[in-house]
Amino acid sequence: MTYLDQTNATRERAVSGTPDGQGRAPGATLPTITERHTHPSAPPVEAGAGAPPAPAAAAGAQPCPQGAPPGPPRGAPPGAAPGDYRAAFNAARLAMAVIDREGNVLDANPALGTLLGADPAQLAARGAAELAELREDARAWNDYREVLLGHRERMTCTRRLHHSDGHALWTEITVETAPDSCGLLLSMADISDRRDLQGRLRHLQMHDPVTRLPNRNLFFERLAAALEAGAYDRAGTGRIGLCYLDLDGFKAINDTLGHRVGDRLLRAVAQRLSECAAPGDHLVARLGGDEFALLVRESSGTEQVCELARSVLAALQRPFDVGGQRLSVSASIGVVERPAAGTHTTWLMQAADTTLYWAKEDGKARWTLFDPERNAHRMTRQALSSTLRPAVEREEFVLDYQPLVGLVDGVVRGVEALVRWDHPQFGRLSPNRFVPLAEENGAIVPLGRWVLRTACRQARAWQQAHPRHPLVVSVNVAVRQVWDSDLVADVGTILAETGLPPRLLQLELTESAVMGSAGRPLQALQQLSDMGVAIAIDDFGTGYSNLAYLSRLPVSTLKLDGSFVQGFRAEEHPNPADETIVRALVELAHRLGLTVVAECVESAEQAERLGRIGCDTGQGWFYSRPVPPDRIPPMLPACPLSP
């Protein structure tokens, strides 16, 4: 029964003297909308005092059958007739339909027919889910079923529907329980214009204004979606690739030719990147500045992404014609390719950024593939660097000592203190693993101070235990210890604390650090020498080798680099050049009053030949590896050393 049928029945009951469904007395029905317009002054007739209650309020009233159309809304004015609402339903500009609890359309208004391009009468034969295409969206379909079952009062969703003429439109769909009825009301609002405006605003928000490429926000949105799809889509490859590139030399162009030329160059670069990405439909984005990214969704493997990097590198190496100027740039590209499952956006971008840094570090104008082993080394390096200072405070370092032995008599003359790090995670680490890091971040200053104090304390203990065999302890000093701290004051304080005579302490500095010293470093070396502390040049022969400085510096010892000693390894295959160089250096050092120490002595033949040409002291595995301090006393001779 339609609303119009209900209205006619109500009028018939009023004429026959039967109270209507609203409990009104006979003749108490209100005029229809048409009648009110015809007789605007007709006053409403009030219900009689003895009228029976409405059926809906009567005790034991039965609910309306399934599919019954809704009655007047709750709160309607007294005496309102269903025909009034039927007229409003038909005249409404909002597209609406009445549906039952089974989801069948009982009635549709003309606005709905206009919206979908169909006859409203024909829409009544279809299901609401079909009209609104709710089954295409799992979440909307679930919410719709909840409303049908009465588990919720209302659901709203946005759907892209199709007009009968073929064009698409965006609608906001609402399904809710109709007041005072067991039926439901479906409404559709055309939001295509709003959606179009939102789309244009989103495009502006998600694209770079200079190159018109997707910007950083859209790139990360697409990257997250690609990772999620790749991890769960069993039909795809389940892999993802990324080329992260940075233009080499772009800043110089921007600074010299201006930002206008720079922007035109960026647009030209974006065009070439898009051409490279087009065959594979890869996403190209500008992440900011001169940084770009190419995202390979559903990668077929490492070779595909590497081939893309090669094509990009080749495309960008061709000159650009910008405003009548011929400009050349290159790019450094970091390449990452891996399974999407278990990959997080943050990790992927960190890996890409690290690999881009490697490409620049390796010489620029190249692409570099992510290497897990190299990355693990970098992570270890970073972890060590960040924990160096706390490790010094926790005293996680220990000193081993390597003997310095006279090449003529074989007597231990001194020891070199070599620091090791007993790391709680990585075990015992040699100096080459952490000393360069300490020099970079400044931790070498507190570490060097700890090494100096510990070595002097140990040398003093040996002196007291073996007074007839004094041992010189040699300690390495970094350049930053001279520049970033008061080395002279530190040495003086530590010698006073430990009681070690200055003559039993030798400080080693590398040749590159000593040669060319002037100002504060030279003054510090001179003050230390005046205190009685010996100064040695370590790794001599590998740096500047400016022999003129030897006469100006307060140096007492030269330690020849081990590379010169390698030519002395085999008697049957001597290297005459090495021997000639070593012999000349030894003669020069002796003429200047310096002693010579040969490093990396590994055989008796080397020791014999080095001693024959005049080297004073040898150090190396032939005599001993670096050992803990308790292993040094047994190496001392039974008789006292000569003064």
Coordinates of N, CA, C and O in Angstrom, one line a residue, residues 547-630:
L547 N 112.3 16.0 5.7 CA 113.4 15.8 6.6 C 113.9 17.1 7.3 O 114.6 17.0 8.3
A548 N 113.6 18.2 6.7 CA 114.1 19.5 7.2 C 113.5 19.7 8.6 O 114.1 20.3 9.5
Y549 N 112.3 19.2 8.9 CA 111.7 19.4 10.2 C 112.3 18.6 11.3 O 112.2 18.9 12.5
L550 N 113.1 17.6 10.9 CA 113.7 16.7 12.0 C 114.7 17.5 12.8 O 115.0 17.2 13.9
S551 N 115.3 18.5 12.1 CA 116.3 19.3 12.9 C 115.6 20.4 13.8 O 116.3 21.0 14.6
R552 N 114.3 20.6 13.6 CA 113.6 21.7 14.3 C 112.8 21.1 15.4 O 112.4 21.8 16.4
L553 N 112.4 19.9 15.3 CA 111.5 19.3 16.3 C 112.2 18.6 17.4 O 113.3 18.0 17.2
P554 N 111.7 18.6 18.6 CA 112.3 18.0 19.8 C 112.1 16.5 19.8 O 111.5 15.9 20.7
V555 N 112.5 15.8 18.7 CA 112.3 14.4 18.5 C 113.5 13.6 18.9 O 114.6 14.0 18.6
S556 N 113.3 12.5 19.6 CA 114.4 11.6 20.0 C 114.4 10.3 19.3 O 115.5 9.6 19.3
T557 N 113.3 9.9 18.7 CA 113.2 8.5 18.1 C 112.4 8.6 16.8 O 111.4 9.3 16.7
L558 N 112.8 7.8 15.8 CA 112.1 7.5 14.6 C 111.7 6.1 14.6 O 112.5 5.2 14.7
K559 N 110.4 5.8 14.3 CA 109.9 4.5 14.2 C 109.5 4.3 12.7 O 108.6 4.8 12.2
L560 N 110.3 3.4 12.0 CA 110.2 3.2 10.6 C 108.9 2.4 10.4 O 108.6 1.4 11.1
D561 N 108.1 2.8 9.4 CA 106.9 2.1 9.1 C 107.2 0.7 8.6 O 108.2 0.4 8.0
G562 N 106.2 -0.2 9.0 CA 106.4 -1.6 8.7 C 106.5 -1.9 7.2 O 107.1 -3.0 6.8
S563 N 106.1 -1.0 6.3 CA 106.1 -1.3 4.9 C 107.6 -1.4 4.4 O 107.9 -2.1 3.4
F564 N 108.5 -0.7 5.1 CA 109.9 -0.8 4.7 C 110.5 -2.1 5.1 O 111.5 -2.6 4.4
V565 N 110.0 -2.7 6.1 CA 110.6 -3.9 6.7 C 110.2 -5.1 5.8 O 110.8 -6.2 5.9
Q566 N 109.1 -5.0 5.1 CA 108.6 -6.1 4.3 C 109.6 -6.6 3.3 O 109.7 -7.8 3.0
G567 N 110.5 -5.8 2.8 CA 111.5 -6.2 1.8 C 112.6 -7.0 2.5 O 113.5 -7.5 1.8
F568 N 112.6 -7.1 3.8 CA 113.6 -7.8 4.5 C 113.2 -9.2 4.9 O 113.8 -9.9 5.7
R569 N 112.0 -9.7 4.4 CA 111.4 -10.9 4.9 C 112.2 -12.1 4.5 O 112.4 -13.1 5.3
A570 N 112.7 -12.2 3.3 CA 113.4 -13.4 2.8 C 114.8 -13.1 2.3 O 115.0 -12.1 1.6
E571 N 115.8 -13.9 2.8 CA 117.2 -13.6 2.4 C 117.4 -13.8 0.9 O 118.2 -13.1 0.3
E572 N 116.7 -14.9 0.4 CA 116.9 -15.2 -1.0 C 116.3 -14.2 -2.0 O 116.6 -14.1 -3.2
H573 N 115.3 -13.4 -1.5 CA 114.6 -12.4 -2.4 C 114.6 -11.0 -1.7 O 113.6 -10.5 -1.4
P574 N 115.8 -10.5 -1.5 CA 115.8 -9.2 -0.8 C 115.4 -8.1 -1.8 O 115.4 -8.2 -3.0
N575 N 114.9 -7.0 -1.2 CA 114.4 -5.8 -1.9 C 115.5 -4.8 -1.8 O 115.6 -4.1 -0.7
P576 N 116.4 -4.6 -2.8 CA 117.5 -3.7 -2.6 C 117.0 -2.2 -2.4 O 117.7 -1.5 -1.7
A577 N 115.9 -1.9 -3.0 CA 115.4 -0.5 -2.8 C 115.0 -0.2 -1.3 O 115.4 0.8 -0.8
D578 N 114.3 -1.2 -0.7 CA 113.9 -1.0 0.7 C 115.2 -0.9 1.6 O 115.2 -0.1 2.5
E579 N 116.1 -1.8 1.3 CA 117.3 -1.7 2.2 C 118.1 -0.4 2.0 O 118.6 0.1 3.0
T580 N 118.1 0.1 0.8 CA 118.8 1.3 0.5 C 118.1 2.5 1.3 O 118.8 3.3 1.9
I581 N 116.8 2.5 1.2 CA 116.0 3.6 1.9 C 116.2 3.5 3.4 O 116.5 4.5 4.1
V582 N 116.1 2.3 3.9 CA 116.2 2.1 5.4 C 117.6 2.5 5.8 O 117.8 3.2 6.9
R583 N 118.7 2.1 5.1 CA 120.0 2.4 5.5 C 120.2 3.9 5.5 O 120.9 4.4 6.4
A584 N 119.7 4.6 4.5 CA 119.8 6.1 4.4 C 119.1 6.7 5.6 O 119.6 7.7 6.2
L585 N 117.9 6.3 5.9 CA 117.2 6.9 7.0 C 117.9 6.6 8.3 O 117.9 7.5 9.2
V586 N 118.4 5.4 8.5 CA 119.1 5.2 9.7 C 120.4 6.0 9.9 O 120.6 6.6 11.0
E587 N 121.1 6.2 8.8 CA 122.3 7.0 8.9 C 122.0 8.5 9.2 O 122.6 9.2 10.0
L588 N 120.9 9.0 8.5 CA 120.4 10.3 8.7 C 120.0 10.5 10.2 O 120.3 11.5 10.8
A589 N 119.2 9.6 10.7 CA 118.7 9.7 12.1 C 119.9 9.7 13.1 O 119.9 10.5 14.0
H590 N 120.9 8.8 12.8 CA 122.0 8.8 13.8 C 122.8 10.1 13.7 O 123.3 10.5 14.8
R591 N 123.0 10.6 12.5 CA 123.7 11.9 12.4 C 123.0 13.0 13.2 O 123.6 14.0 13.7
L592 N 121.6 12.9 13.3 CA 120.8 13.9 14.0 C 120.7 13.5 15.5 O 120.0 14.2 16.2
G593 N 121.3 12.5 15.9 CA 121.2 12.1 17.3 C 120.0 11.3 17.7 O 119.6 11.3 18.9
L594 N 119.3 10.7 16.7 CA 118.0 10.0 16.9 C 118.2 8.5 16.9 O 119.1 8.0 16.2
T595 N 117.5 7.8 17.7 CA 117.5 6.3 17.6 C 116.4 5.9 16.7 O 115.4 6.6 16.4
V596 N 116.5 4.7 16.1 CA 115.6 4.2 15.1 C 115.0 2.8 15.6 O 115.7 1.9 16.0
V597 N 113.7 2.8 15.5 CA 112.9 1.6 15.8 C 112.3 1.0 14.5 O 111.6 1.8 13.8
A598 N 112.5 -0.3 14.2 CA 111.9 -0.9 13.1 C 110.7 -1.7 13.5 O 110.7 -2.5 14.4
E599 N 109.5 -1.4 12.9 CA 108.3 -2.0 13.3 C 108.0 -3.2 12.4 O 108.6 -3.4 11.3
C600 N 107.2 -4.1 12.9 CA 106.7 -5.3 12.1 C 107.8 -6.3 11.8 O 107.9 -6.8 10.7
V601 N 108.7 -6.5 12.7 CA 109.7 -7.5 12.6 C 109.1 -8.8 12.9 O 108.6 -9.1 14.0
E602 N 109.2 -9.7 11.9 CA 108.4 -11.0 12.0 C 109.3 -12.2 11.9 O 108.8 -13.4 12.0
S603 N 110.6 -12.0 11.6 CA 111.5 -13.2 11.4 C 112.9 -12.9 11.9 O 113.3 -11.7 12.0
A604 N 113.7 -13.9 12.2 CA 115.1 -13.8 12.6 C 115.9 -13.1 11.5 O 116.8 -12.3 11.8
E605 N 115.6 -13.5 10.2 CA 116.4 -12.9 9.1 C 116.2 -11.4 9.1 O 117.1 -10.6 8.9
Q606 N 114.9 -10.9 9.3 CA 114.6 -9.5 9.3 C 115.4 -8.8 10.4 O 116.0 -7.8 10.2
A607 N 115.3 -9.4 11.6 CA 116.0 -8.8 12.7 C 117.5 -8.7 12.5 O 118.1 -7.7 12.8
E608 N 118.1 -9.8 11.9 CA 119.5 -9.8 11.7 C 120.0 -8.7 10.7 O 120.9 -8.0 10.9
R609 N 119.2 -8.6 9.6 CA 119.6 -7.7 8.6 C 119.4 -6.2 9.0 O 120.1 -5.3 8.7
L610 N 118.3 -6.0 9.8 CA 118.0 -4.6 10.3 C 119.1 -4.2 11.3 O 119.5 -3.0 11.3
G611 N 119.5 -5.2 12.1 CA 120.6 -4.8 13.1 C 121.9 -4.6 12.4 O 122.7 -3.7 12.8
R612 N 122.1 -5.3 11.3 CA 123.4 -5.2 10.5 C 123.5 -3.8 9.9 O 124.6 -3.2 9.8
I613 N 122.4 -3.2 9.5 CA 122.4 -1.9 8.8 C 122.3 -0.7 9.8 O 122.3 0.4 9.4
G614 N 122.1 -1.1 11.1 CA 122.2 0.0 12.1 C 120.9 0.3 12.9 O 121.0 1.2 13.7
C615 N 119.8 -0.4 12.6 CA 118.6 -0.1 13.4 C 118.9 -0.4 14.9 O 119.5 -1.4 15.2
D616 N 118.4 0.4 15.8 CA 118.7 0.2 17.2 C 117.7 -0.7 17.9 O 118.2 -1.6 18.6
T617 N 116.4 -0.6 17.6 CA 115.4 -1.4 18.3 C 114.4 -2.0 17.3 O 114.1 -1.4 16.2
G618 N 113.9 -3.2 17.6 CA 112.9 -3.8 16.8 C 111.6 -4.1 17.6 O 111.6 -4.3 18.8
Q619 N 110.5 -4.1 16.9 CA 109.2 -4.4 17.5 C 108.4 -5.2 16.5 O 108.3 -4.9 15.3
G620 N 107.8 -6.3 17.0 CA 107.0 -7.1 16.1 C 106.8 -8.5 16.7 O 107.2 -8.9 17.8
W621 N 106.0 -9.3 15.9 CA 105.6 -10.6 16.4 C 106.8 -11.6 16.5 O 106.7 -12.6 17.2
F622 N 107.9 -11.3 15.9 CA 109.1 -12.2 16.1 C 109.5 -12.2 17.6 O 110.0 -13.2 18.1
Y623 N 109.3 -11.1 18.2 CA 109.7 -11.0 19.6 C 108.5 -11.3 20.5 O 108.6 -12.1 21.4
S624 N 107.4 -10.7 20.2 CA 106.2 -11.0 21.0 C 105.0 -10.3 20.5 O 105.1 -9.1 19.9
R625 N 103.8 -10.9 20.6 CA 102.6 -10.2 20.3 C 102.3 -9.2 21.5 O 102.9 -9.4 22.5
P626 N 101.4 -8.3 21.3 CA 101.0 -7.5 22.5 C 100.4 -8.4 23.6 O 99.6 -9.3 23.3
V627 N 100.8 -8.3 24.8 CA 100.5 -9.2 25.9 C 100.0 -8.4 27.1 O 100.3 -7.2 27.2
P628 N 99.3 -9.0 28.0 CA 98.9 -8.3 29.3 C 100.1 -7.9 30.1 O 101.2 -8.5 29.9
P629 N 100.0 -7.0 31.0 CA 101.2 -6.5 31.7 C 101.9 -7.6 32.6 O 103.1 -7.5 32.7
D630 N 101.2 -8.6 33.0 CA 101.9 -9.6 33.8 C 102.8 -10.5 33.0 O 103.6 -11.3 33.6

